[in-house]
CSV table of C-alpha atoms in Angstrom, one decimal:
chain,number,residue,atom,x,y,z
A,1,UNK,CA,-21.1,19.7,14.0
A,2,UNK,CA,-18.3,21.2,12.0
A,3,UNK,CA,-16.7,19.1,9.3
A,4,UNK,CA,-13.3,17.8,10.1
A,5,UNK,CA,-10.2,18.2,7.9
A,6,UNK,CA,-10.1,14.4,7.6
A,7,UNK,CA,-13.6,14.3,6.1
A,8,UNK,CA,-12.8,17.1,3.7
A,9,UNK,CA,-9.6,15.4,2.7
A,10,UNK,CA,-11.4,12.1,2.1
A,11,UNK,CA,-14.2,13.7,0.1
A,12,UNK,CA,-11.7,15.5,-2.1
A,13,UNK,CA,-9.8,12.3,-2.7
A,14,UNK,CA,-13.0,10.5,-3.7
A,15,UNK,CA,-14.0,13.3,-6.0
A,16,UNK,CA,-10.6,13.1,-7.7
A,17,UNK,CA,-10.9,9.3,-8.0
A,18,UNK,CA,-14.4,9.6,-9.7
A,19,UNK,CA,-13.0,12.2,-12.1
A,20,UNK,CA,-9.9,10.1,-12.8
A,21,UNK,CA,-12.0,6.9,-13.4
A,22,UNK,CA,-14.2,8.8,-15.9
A,23,UNK,CA,-11.1,10.0,-17.9
A,24,UNK,CA,-9.4,6.6,-17.7
A,25,UNK,CA,-12.5,4.7,-18.7
A,26,UNK,CA,-13.3,7.2,-21.6
A,27,UNK,CA,-9.9,7.7,-23.1
A,28,UNK,CA,-8.2,4.5,-22.0
A,29,UNK,CA,-5.5,4.1,-19.5
A,30,UNK,CA,-2.6,4.5,-22.0
A,31,UNK,CA,-4.0,7.7,-23.6
A,32,UNK,CA,-5.3,9.5,-20.5
A,33,UNK,CA,-2.8,12.0,-19.0
A,34,UNK,CA,-2.5,13.4,-15.5
A,35,UNK,CA,-3.2,16.9,-17.0
A,36,UNK,CA,-6.5,15.6,-18.4
A,37,UNK,CA,-7.5,14.1,-15.1
A,38,UNK,CA,-6.6,17.3,-13.2
A,39,UNK,CA,-8.7,19.3,-15.7
A,40,UNK,CA,-11.7,16.9,-15.3
A,41,UNK,CA,-11.4,17.2,-11.5
A,42,UNK,CA,-11.0,21.0,-11.7
A,43,UNK,CA,-7.8,21.0,-9.7
A,44,UNK,CA,-4.3,21.9,-10.4
A,45,UNK,CA,-1.9,19.3,-11.7
A,46,UNK,CA,0.3,20.0,-8.6
A,47,UNK,CA,-2.6,19.2,-6.3
A,48,UNK,CA,-3.3,16.0,-8.2
A,49,UNK,CA,0.3,14.9,-7.7
A,50,UNK,CA,0.0,15.9,-4.0
A,51,UNK,CA,-2.7,13.2,-3.6
A,52,UNK,CA,-1.4,10.7,-6.2
A,53,UNK,CA,2.2,10.8,-7.3
A,54,UNK,CA,1.6,8.8,-10.5
A,55,UNK,CA,-1.1,7.4,-12.8
A,56,UNK,CA,-0.4,4.0,-11.5
A,57,UNK,CA,-1.1,5.2,-7.9
A,58,UNK,CA,-4.4,6.6,-9.2
A,59,UNK,CA,-5.4,3.4,-10.8
A,60,UNK,CA,-4.6,1.4,-7.7
A,61,UNK,CA,-6.6,3.9,-5.5
A,62,UNK,CA,-9.6,3.7,-7.8
A,63,UNK,CA,-9.7,-0.1,-7.8
A,64,UNK,CA,-8.8,-0.6,-4.2
A,65,UNK,CA,-11.3,2.0,-2.9
A,66,UNK,CA,-14.1,0.5,-5.1
A,67,UNK,CA,-13.5,-2.9,-3.7
A,68,UNK,CA,-13.0,-1.8,-0.1
A,69,UNK,CA,-16.3,0.1,-0.2
A,70,UNK,CA,-18.1,-3.0,-1.6
A,71,UNK,CA,-16.5,-5.2,1.1
A,72,UNK,CA,-17.6,-2.7,3.8
A,73,UNK,CA,-21.1,-2.5,2.4
A,74,UNK,CA,-21.4,-6.3,2.4
A,75,UNK,CA,-20.0,-6.5,6.0
A,76,UNK,CA,-22.4,-3.9,7.3
A,77,UNK,CA,-25.4,-5.3,5.5
A,78,UNK,CA,-25.0,-9.0,5.8
A,79,UNK,CA,-27.0,-11.0,8.3
A,80,UNK,CA,-25.9,-14.7,8.6
A,81,UNK,CA,-29.1,-15.4,10.5
A,82,UNK,CA,-31.1,-15.1,7.2
A,83,UNK,CA,-32.0,-18.3,5.4
A,84,UNK,CA,-29.2,-18.9,2.8
A,85,UNK,CA,-31.4,-18.4,-0.3
A,86,UNK,CA,-32.8,-15.1,1.1
A,87,UNK,CA,-29.3,-14.1,2.2
A,88,UNK,CA,-27.9,-14.8,-1.3
A,89,UNK,CA,-30.6,-12.6,-3.0
A,90,UNK,CA,-29.9,-9.8,-0.4
A,91,UNK,CA,-26.1,-9.9,-0.9
A,92,UNK,CA,-26.6,-9.9,-4.7
A,93,UNK,CA,-28.8,-6.8,-4.3
A,94,UNK,CA,-26.1,-5.1,-2.2
A,95,UNK,CA,-23.5,-5.7,-4.9
A,96,UNK,CA,-25.8,-4.4,-7.7
A,97,UNK,CA,-26.6,-1.3,-5.7
A,98,UNK,CA,-22.9,-0.7,-5.1
A,99,UNK,CA,-22.3,-0.9,-8.8
A,100,UNK,CA,-24.9,1.9,-9.4
A,101,UNK,CA,-22.9,4.8,-10.9
A,102,UNK,CA,-19.6,2.9,-10.6
A,103,UNK,CA,-19.3,1.9,-14.3
A,104,UNK,CA,-16.2,4.0,-14.8
A,105,UNK,CA,-14.4,2.5,-11.8
A,106,UNK,CA,-15.5,-1.0,-12.9
A,107,UNK,CA,-14.0,-0.4,-16.3
A,108,UNK,CA,-10.7,0.7,-14.8
A,109,UNK,CA,-10.7,-2.5,-12.7
A,110,UNK,CA,-11.2,-4.7,-15.7
A,111,UNK,CA,-8.8,-3.0,-18.0
A,112,UNK,CA,-5.9,-1.5,-15.9
A,113,UNK,CA,-4.7,-4.2,-13.5
A,114,UNK,CA,-1.7,-4.7,-15.7
A,115,UNK,CA,-0.3,-1.3,-14.6
A,116,UNK,CA,-0.1,-2.3,-11.0
A,117,UNK,CA,2.8,-3.7,-9.0
A,118,UNK,CA,2.7,-7.2,-7.6
A,119,UNK,CA,2.3,-5.7,-4.1
A,120,UNK,CA,-0.7,-3.6,-5.3
A,121,UNK,CA,-2.2,-6.6,-7.1
A,122,UNK,CA,-1.9,-8.6,-3.9
A,123,UNK,CA,-3.6,-6.0,-1.8
A,124,UNK,CA,-6.5,-6.0,-4.3
A,125,UNK,CA,-6.6,-9.7,-4.4
A,126,UNK,CA,-7.0,-10.0,-0.7
A,127,UNK,CA,-10.1,-7.8,-0.7
A,128,UNK,CA,-11.5,-9.7,-3.7
A,129,UNK,CA,-11.0,-13.0,-1.8
A,130,UNK,CA,-12.9,-11.7,1.2
A,131,UNK,CA,-15.8,-10.7,-1.0
A,132,UNK,CA,-15.8,-14.0,-2.8
A,133,UNK,CA,-15.5,-16.1,0.4
A,134,UNK,CA,-18.7,-14.5,1.7
A,135,UNK,CA,-20.7,-15.5,-1.3
A,136,UNK,CA,-19.0,-19.0,-1.5
A,137,UNK,CA,-20.0,-19.6,2.1
A,138,UNK,CA,-23.7,-18.9,1.3
A,139,UNK,CA,-23.5,-21.1,-1.8
A,140,UNK,CA,-22.0,-23.9,0.3
A,141,UNK,CA,-24.9,-23.4,2.8
A,142,UNK,CA,-27.5,-23.7,0.1
A,143,UNK,CA,-26.0,-26.8,-1.4
A,144,UNK,CA,-23.4,-28.6,0.7
A,145,UNK,CA,-23.0,-31.3,-1.9
A,146,UNK,CA,-21.2,-28.9,-4.1
A,147,UNK,CA,-18.4,-28.9,-1.6
A,148,UNK,CA,-17.1,-32.2,-2.9
A,149,UNK,CA,-13.4,-33.0,-2.9
A,150,UNK,CA,-13.6,-35.1,-6.0
A,151,UNK,CA,-15.6,-32.5,-8.0
A,152,UNK,CA,-15.5,-29.1,-6.1
A,153,UNK,CA,-18.1,-26.8,-7.5
A,154,UNK,CA,-18.7,-24.2,-4.9
A,155,UNK,CA,-16.1,-21.8,-6.4
A,156,UNK,CA,-17.1,-22.3,-10.0
A,157,UNK,CA,-20.8,-21.6,-9.1
A,158,UNK,CA,-19.7,-18.6,-7.0
A,159,UNK,CA,-17.5,-17.2,-9.8
A,160,UNK,CA,-20.3,-17.7,-12.4
A,161,UNK,CA,-22.5,-15.5,-10.2
A,162,UNK,CA,-19.8,-12.8,-10.1
A,163,UNK,CA,-19.4,-13.1,-13.9
A,164,UNK,CA,-23.0,-12.2,-14.3
A,165,UNK,CA,-22.9,-9.4,-11.8
A,166,UNK,CA,-19.7,-7.9,-13.1
A,167,UNK,CA,-20.6,-7.7,-16.7
A,168,UNK,CA,-24.1,-6.2,-16.2
A,169,UNK,CA,-22.8,-2.8,-17.0
A,170,UNK,CA,-22.3,-3.9,-20.6
A,171,UNK,CA,-26.1,-4.0,-21.1
A,172,UNK,CA,-27.9,-2.7,-18.1
A,173,UNK,CA,-29.5,0.7,-18.1
A,174,UNK,CA,-30.9,2.3,-15.0
A,175,UNK,CA,-34.5,3.6,-15.6
A,176,UNK,CA,-35.3,0.8,-18.0
A,177,UNK,CA,-38.0,-1.8,-17.7
A,178,UNK,CA,-35.8,-4.1,-15.6
A,179,UNK,CA,-34.6,-2.6,-12.2
A,180,UNK,CA,-31.6,-3.7,-10.2
A,181,UNK,CA,-33.9,-5.4,-7.8
A,182,UNK,CA,-35.5,-7.3,-10.7
A,183,UNK,CA,-32.0,-8.4,-11.9
A,184,UNK,CA,-31.0,-9.5,-8.4
A,185,UNK,CA,-34.1,-11.7,-8.4
A,186,UNK,CA,-33.2,-13.1,-11.8
A,187,UNK,CA,-29.6,-13.8,-10.8
A,188,UNK,CA,-30.6,-15.5,-7.6
A,189,UNK,CA,-33.2,-17.6,-9.3
A,190,UNK,CA,-30.7,-18.7,-12.0
A,191,UNK,CA,-28.1,-19.7,-9.4
A,192,UNK,CA,-30.6,-21.5,-7.1
A,193,UNK,CA,-32.2,-23.3,-10.1
A,194,UNK,CA,-28.8,-24.1,-11.5
A,195,UNK,CA,-27.5,-25.5,-8.3
A,196,UNK,CA,-30.4,-27.9,-8.1
A,197,UNK,CA,-29.7,-29.1,-11.7
A,198,UNK,CA,-25.9,-29.5,-11.2
A,199,UNK,CA,-24.9,-33.2,-10.8
């Protein structure tokens, strides 16, 4: 089947975003220029501006696309019929696999949110909340007692898990003695054991 113009357009955009993320993560958002991004993407500056009218628009597209793809991966892979502990490990594995090769996009997400408008931040926050709610629901299933109005701990536990997942790029190396699957097992064990110990 012949490729459609829409497919080609989307693939070109994604390639531009990957190149832009690399430049922004390497040089820093303040120092990176649209000319440098166009050069890395091997396209003209005019074509880059055709897709993205400003550096801010590029930053938003990088972060939003990164999170939307993760949300879609989780939606497509999740199976609520799984036991909650098994489901948690599975979802952690989906996140860690999605992060493979996404270190530059992740750095942009961590360091460039201040460039965005309130409207752009709100759009990103909505996707983040969908992702977090999915995990919080599983944590609540595993330990309903954490959902206590006097001492609500579902969200602190959930965000602690995301903290461990989101910072793994600071030390994790693919091809090392610990695989992403191994780390998914470690994280799930820590969370499950920690939940039992929380009082």
